[in-house]
Amino acid sequence: APDPQVTLETGMGGLSVKVCKEVVSLGPCAAGLAADLSHTGRHVSPLEFHHLLQAHADHPGGREGGGALPPVLVDARNLYESRIGRFQVEGVETLVPP
């Protein structure tokens, strides 16, 4: 049986899994088209992510002071995940949805 507190907080009392072509529709002409991933960031491990944030805290503006924009961390985790903890790094703004 579902946890009543989780059901109350999330509004979800169950789970349904279905197979579909697209999770989020990209429009009527997008089916079957590959996304352009040439301008995306690279995947980093949790440890490397921590080191990148810490490096900014230790050297704001970049190592050479080249005027790099300060990082902004967008915390887009769900309610359950955000209860585990928050990102807190000195010098790094964290946007947390209400």
Tab-separated table of N, CA and C in Angstrom:
chain	number	residue	atom	x	y	z
A	1	ALA	N	0.848	-1.191	0.000
A	1	ALA	CA	0.000	0.000	0.000
A	1	ALA	C	0.882	1.239	0.000
A	2	PRO	N	0.466	2.290	-0.710
A	2	PRO	CA	1.261	3.514	-0.760
A	2	PRO	C	1.324	4.199	0.602
A	3	ASP	N	2.419	4.879	0.853
A	3	ASP	CA	2.595	5.651	2.080
A	3	ASP	C	1.636	6.842	2.034
A	4	PRO	N	0.729	6.991	3.019
A	4	PRO	CA	-0.257	8.076	2.981
A	4	PRO	C	0.389	9.462	2.970
A	5	GLN	N	1.522	9.627	3.646
A	5	GLN	CA	2.186	10.936	3.670
A	5	GLN	C	2.725	11.288	2.280
A	6	VAL	N	3.307	10.306	1.581
A	6	VAL	CA	3.813	10.536	0.229
A	6	VAL	C	2.661	10.872	-0.704
A	7	THR	N	1.562	10.151	-0.575
A	7	THR	CA	0.387	10.419	-1.397
A	7	THR	C	-0.134	11.833	-1.158
A	8	LEU	N	-0.183	12.246	0.082
A	8	LEU	CA	-0.649	13.589	0.427
A	8	LEU	C	0.262	14.661	-0.154
A	9	GLU	N	1.574	14.491	-0.018
A	9	GLU	CA	2.525	15.501	-0.460
A	9	GLU	C	2.705	15.562	-1.969
A	10	THR	N	2.642	14.431	-2.633
A	10	THR	CA	2.921	14.408	-4.066
A	10	THR	C	1.666	14.368	-4.920
A	11	GLY	N	0.552	13.964	-4.323
A	11	GLY	CA	-0.676	13.830	-5.105
A	11	GLY	C	-0.690	12.567	-5.948
A	12	MET	N	0.286	11.678	-5.726
A	12	MET	CA	0.362	10.454	-6.512
A	12	MET	C	0.151	9.261	-5.594
A	13	GLY	N	-0.902	8.511	-5.841
A	13	GLY	CA	-1.201	7.355	-5.027
A	13	GLY	C	-0.816	6.049	-5.672
A	14	GLY	N	-0.275	6.113	-6.877
A	14	GLY	CA	0.106	4.895	-7.569
A	14	GLY	C	1.033	5.205	-8.722
A	15	LEU	N	1.417	4.178	-9.446
A	15	LEU	CA	2.331	4.330	-10.552
A	15	LEU	C	1.803	3.553	-11.744
A	16	SER	N	1.861	4.174	-12.896
A	16	SER	CA	1.438	3.527	-14.128
A	16	SER	C	2.577	3.642	-15.131
A	17	VAL	N	2.971	2.533	-15.749
A	17	VAL	CA	4.052	2.536	-16.728
A	17	VAL	C	3.464	2.143	-18.070
A	18	LYS	N	3.713	2.989	-19.071
A	18	LYS	CA	3.185	2.732	-20.413
A	18	LYS	C	4.275	2.967	-21.444
A	19	VAL	N	4.236	2.246	-22.537
A	19	VAL	CA	5.168	2.437	-23.637
A	19	VAL	C	4.576	3.472	-24.583
A	20	CYS	N	5.398	4.457	-24.976
A	20	CYS	CA	4.924	5.474	-25.912
A	20	CYS	C	6.082	5.912	-26.800
A	21	LYS	N	5.769	6.552	-27.933
A	21	LYS	CA	6.798	7.016	-28.864
A	21	LYS	C	7.592	8.175	-28.290
A	22	GLU	N	6.900	9.153	-27.712
A	22	GLU	CA	7.548	10.337	-27.154
A	22	GLU	C	6.993	10.598	-25.762
A	23	VAL	N	7.869	10.917	-24.819
A	23	VAL	CA	7.416	11.278	-23.486
A	23	VAL	C	6.848	12.690	-23.527
A	24	VAL	N	7.592	13.589	-24.171
A	24	VAL	CA	7.140	14.963	-24.370
A	24	VAL	C	7.175	15.216	-25.864
A	25	SER	N	6.056	15.590	-26.426
A	25	SER	CA	5.988	15.803	-27.862
A	25	SER	C	6.807	17.012	-28.282
A	26	LEU	N	7.602	16.825	-29.322
A	26	LEU	CA	8.388	17.926	-29.871
A	26	LEU	C	7.722	18.482	-31.128
A	27	GLY	N	6.485	18.112	-31.325
A	27	GLY	CA	5.745	18.617	-32.481
A	27	GLY	C	5.468	17.527	-33.487
A	28	PRO	N	4.561	17.794	-34.431
A	28	PRO	CA	4.148	16.759	-35.379
A	28	PRO	C	5.250	16.318	-36.335
A	29	CYS	N	6.252	17.154	-36.566
A	29	CYS	CA	7.310	16.799	-37.518
A	29	CYS	C	8.557	16.244	-36.834
A	30	ALA	N	8.576	16.199	-35.516
A	30	ALA	CA	9.794	15.825	-34.793
A	30	ALA	C	9.991	14.326	-34.630
A	31	ALA	N	8.937	13.543	-34.759
A	31	ALA	CA	9.058	12.099	-34.531
A	31	ALA	C	10.119	11.510	-35.459
A	32	GLY	N	11.063	10.798	-34.894
A	32	GLY	CA	12.096	10.151	-35.696
A	32	GLY	C	13.296	11.027	-35.991
A	33	LEU	N	13.282	12.308	-35.629
A	33	LEU	CA	14.416	13.191	-35.883
A	33	LEU	C	15.380	13.145	-34.701
A	34	ALA	N	16.635	13.139	-34.981
A	34	ALA	CA	17.642	13.145	-33.919
A	34	ALA	C	17.870	14.577	-33.441
A	35	ALA	N	18.014	14.744	-32.147
A	35	ALA	CA	18.280	16.064	-31.583
A	35	ALA	C	19.737	16.449	-31.832
A	36	ASP	N	19.977	17.742	-32.018
A	36	ASP	CA	21.334	18.253	-32.184
A	36	ASP	C	21.964	18.400	-30.807
A	37	LEU	N	22.885	17.542	-30.488
A	37	LEU	CA	23.525	17.564	-29.175
A	37	LEU	C	24.936	18.141	-29.243
A	38	SER	N	25.239	18.879	-30.308
A	38	SER	CA	26.601	19.386	-30.479
A	38	SER	C	26.926	20.555	-29.557
A	39	HIS	N	25.918	21.222	-28.990
A	39	HIS	CA	26.165	22.390	-28.138
A	39	HIS	C	25.729	22.148	-26.702
A	40	THR	N	25.832	20.919	-26.241
A	40	THR	CA	25.427	20.609	-24.878
A	40	THR	C	26.654	20.466	-23.987
A	41	GLY	N	26.423	20.494	-22.702
A	41	GLY	CA	27.511	20.274	-21.758
A	41	GLY	C	27.879	18.808	-21.725
A	42	ARG	N	28.932	18.505	-21.024
A	42	ARG	CA	29.355	17.112	-20.919
A	42	ARG	C	28.873	16.547	-19.585
A	43	HIS	N	28.702	15.258	-19.529
A	43	HIS	CA	28.284	14.594	-18.301
A	43	HIS	C	29.462	14.553	-17.344
A	44	VAL	N	29.203	14.836	-16.070
A	44	VAL	CA	30.246	14.748	-15.045
A	44	VAL	C	29.742	13.863	-13.909
A	45	SER	N	30.668	13.223	-13.250
A	45	SER	CA	30.315	12.378	-12.109
A	45	SER	C	29.972	13.281	-10.922
A	46	PRO	N	29.300	12.742	-9.899
A	46	PRO	CA	29.016	13.555	-8.711
A	46	PRO	C	30.281	14.142	-8.090
A	47	LEU	N	31.355	13.364	-8.054
A	47	LEU	CA	32.602	13.858	-7.472
A	47	LEU	C	33.176	15.006	-8.315
A	48	GLU	N	33.171	14.861	-9.633
A	48	GLU	CA	33.677	15.925	-10.507
A	48	GLU	C	32.799	17.167	-10.400
A	49	PHE	N	31.490	16.985	-10.286
A	49	PHE	CA	30.557	18.106	-10.111
A	49	PHE	C	30.926	18.887	-8.849
A	50	HIS	N	31.162	18.172	-7.769
A	50	HIS	CA	31.561	18.808	-6.519
A	50	HIS	C	32.866	19.591	-6.707
A	51	HIS	N	33.837	18.978	-7.375
A	51	HIS	CA	35.124	19.641	-7.598
A	51	HIS	C	34.967	20.899	-8.455
A	52	LEU	N	34.104	20.859	-9.471
A	52	LEU	CA	33.874	22.034	-10.314
A	52	LEU	C	33.283	23.190	-9.505
A	53	LEU	N	32.300	22.882	-8.648
A	53	LEU	CA	31.717	23.932	-7.804
A	53	LEU	C	32.739	24.463	-6.810
A	54	GLN	N	33.510	23.569	-6.226
A	54	GLN	CA	34.517	23.994	-5.261
A	54	GLN	C	35.596	24.836	-5.924
A	55	ALA	N	35.981	24.483	-7.152
A	55	ALA	CA	36.989	25.259	-7.883
A	55	ALA	C	36.508	26.682	-8.106
A	56	HIS	N	35.214	26.849	-8.392
A	56	HIS	CA	34.693	28.206	-8.563
A	56	HIS	C	34.728	28.964	-7.241
A	57	ALA	N	34.367	28.291	-6.160
A	57	ALA	CA	34.386	28.950	-4.849
A	57	ALA	C	35.805	29.394	-4.503
A	58	ASP	N	36.802	28.586	-4.887
A	58	ASP	CA	38.198	28.904	-4.596
A	58	ASP	C	38.772	29.963	-5.535
A	59	HIS	N	38.246	30.037	-6.783
A	59	HIS	CA	38.757	30.967	-7.792
A	59	HIS	C	37.597	31.623	-8.536
A	60	PRO	N	36.811	32.522	-7.889
A	60	PRO	CA	35.681	33.153	-8.581
A	60	PRO	C	36.149	33.915	-9.818
A	61	GLY	N	35.378	33.827	-10.892
A	61	GLY	CA	35.716	34.543	-12.123
A	61	GLY	C	36.682	33.806	-13.023
A	62	GLY	N	37.018	32.588	-12.668
A	62	GLY	CA	37.947	31.814	-13.494
A	62	GLY	C	39.353	31.885	-12.941
A	63	ARG	N	40.168	30.944	-13.333
A	63	ARG	CA	41.538	30.864	-12.804
A	63	ARG	C	42.385	32.048	-13.250
A	64	GLU	N	42.163	32.545	-14.454
A	64	GLU	CA	42.943	33.680	-14.929
A	64	GLU	C	42.193	34.992	-14.731
A	65	GLY	N	41.020	34.941	-14.096
A	65	GLY	CA	40.230	36.165	-13.922
A	65	GLY	C	39.721	36.707	-15.238
A	66	GLY	N	39.455	35.825	-16.185
A	66	GLY	CA	39.062	36.228	-17.530
A	66	GLY	C	37.628	36.707	-17.645
A	67	GLY	N	36.989	37.068	-16.546
A	67	GLY	CA	35.636	37.605	-16.620
A	67	GLY	C	34.582	36.555	-16.887
A	68	ALA	N	34.838	35.321	-16.527
A	68	ALA	CA	33.848	34.269	-16.737
A	68	ALA	C	32.595	34.573	-15.928
A	69	LEU	N	31.446	34.269	-16.501
A	69	LEU	CA	30.199	34.484	-15.777
A	69	LEU	C	30.135	33.554	-14.577
A	70	PRO	N	29.602	34.039	-13.461
A	70	PRO	CA	29.502	33.168	-12.290
A	70	PRO	C	28.483	32.055	-12.546
A	71	PRO	N	28.741	30.870	-12.038
A	71	PRO	CA	27.785	29.776	-12.258
A	71	PRO	C	26.502	29.993	-11.465
A	72	VAL	N	25.413	29.511	-12.017
A	72	VAL	CA	24.130	29.488	-11.320
A	72	VAL	C	23.667	28.046	-11.357
A	73	LEU	N	23.402	27.493	-10.204
A	73	LEU	CA	22.984	26.102	-10.099
A	73	LEU	C	21.466	26.065	-9.989
A	74	VAL	N	20.803	25.379	-10.901
A	74	VAL	CA	19.351	25.233	-10.870
A	74	VAL	C	19.040	23.857	-10.299
A	75	ASP	N	18.442	23.848	-9.126
A	75	ASP	CA	18.111	22.592	-8.448
A	75	ASP	C	16.725	22.173	-8.904
A	76	ALA	N	16.675	21.216	-9.835
A	76	ALA	CA	15.395	20.798	-10.425
A	76	ALA	C	14.964	19.423	-9.935
A	77	ARG	N	15.454	19.044	-8.760
A	77	ARG	CA	15.063	17.747	-8.216
A	77	ARG	C	13.634	17.805	-7.679
A	78	ASN	N	13.035	16.634	-7.535
A	78	ASN	CA	11.669	16.588	-7.022
A	78	ASN	C	11.662	16.763	-5.496
A	79	LEU	N	10.481	16.810	-4.910
A	79	LEU	CA	10.325	17.053	-3.474
A	79	LEU	C	11.088	16.023	-2.649
A	80	TYR	N	10.943	14.770	-2.997
A	80	TYR	CA	11.616	13.702	-2.251
A	80	TYR	C	13.131	13.886	-2.296
A	81	GLU	N	13.667	14.125	-3.490
A	81	GLU	CA	15.115	14.270	-3.637
A	81	GLU	C	15.637	15.510	-2.923
A	82	SER	N	14.877	16.604	-2.968
A	82	SER	CA	15.353	17.839	-2.350
A	82	SER	C	15.352	17.750	-0.825
A	83	ARG	N	14.586	16.830	-0.268
A	83	ARG	CA	14.604	16.636	1.186
A	83	ARG	C	15.916	16.017	1.655
A	84	ILE	N	16.609	15.340	0.757
A	84	ILE	CA	17.876	14.714	1.121
A	84	ILE	C	18.902	15.779	1.472
A	85	GLY	N	18.862	16.895	0.771
A	85	GLY	CA	19.817	17.961	1.044
A	85	GLY	C	19.761	19.028	-0.023
A	86	ARG	N	20.486	20.093	0.214
A	86	ARG	CA	20.549	21.222	-0.710
A	86	ARG	C	21.987	21.440	-1.140
A	87	PHE	N	22.155	22.051	-2.301
A	87	PHE	CA	23.480	22.441	-2.759
A	87	PHE	C	23.828	23.754	-2.079
A	88	GLN	N	24.936	23.792	-1.387
A	88	GLN	CA	25.396	25.016	-0.730
A	88	GLN	C	26.885	25.166	-0.975
A	89	VAL	N	27.218	26.086	-1.881
A	89	VAL	CA	28.612	26.362	-2.179
A	89	VAL	C	28.783	27.874	-2.157
A	90	GLU	N	29.709	28.338	-1.355
A	90	GLU	CA	29.957	29.772	-1.254
A	90	GLU	C	30.321	30.326	-2.629
A	91	GLY	N	29.656	31.418	-3.011
A	91	GLY	CA	29.936	32.059	-4.289
A	91	GLY	C	29.158	31.497	-5.461
A	92	VAL	N	28.325	30.477	-5.228
A	92	VAL	CA	27.520	29.894	-6.293
A	92	VAL	C	26.059	30.073	-5.945
A	93	GLU	N	25.333	30.839	-6.762
A	93	GLU	CA	23.919	31.051	-6.530
A	93	GLU	C	23.151	29.772	-6.865
A	94	THR	N	22.262	29.383	-5.981
A	94	THR	CA	21.440	28.186	-6.208
A	94	THR	C	19.976	28.611	-6.311
A	95	LEU	N	19.362	28.290	-7.435
A	95	LEU	CA	17.934	28.568	-7.625
A	95	LEU	C	17.155	27.317	-7.241
A	96	VAL	N	16.288	27.468	-6.243
A	96	VAL	CA	15.479	26.343	-5.769
A	96	VAL	C	14.016	26.722	-5.952
A	97	PRO	N	13.293	25.977	-6.799
A	97	PRO	CA	11.871	26.295	-6.975
A	97	PRO	C	11.121	26.211	-5.645
A	98	PRO	N	10.085	27.049	-5.483
A	98	PRO	CA	9.324	27.017	-4.210
A	98	PRO	C	8.600	25.712	-4.001
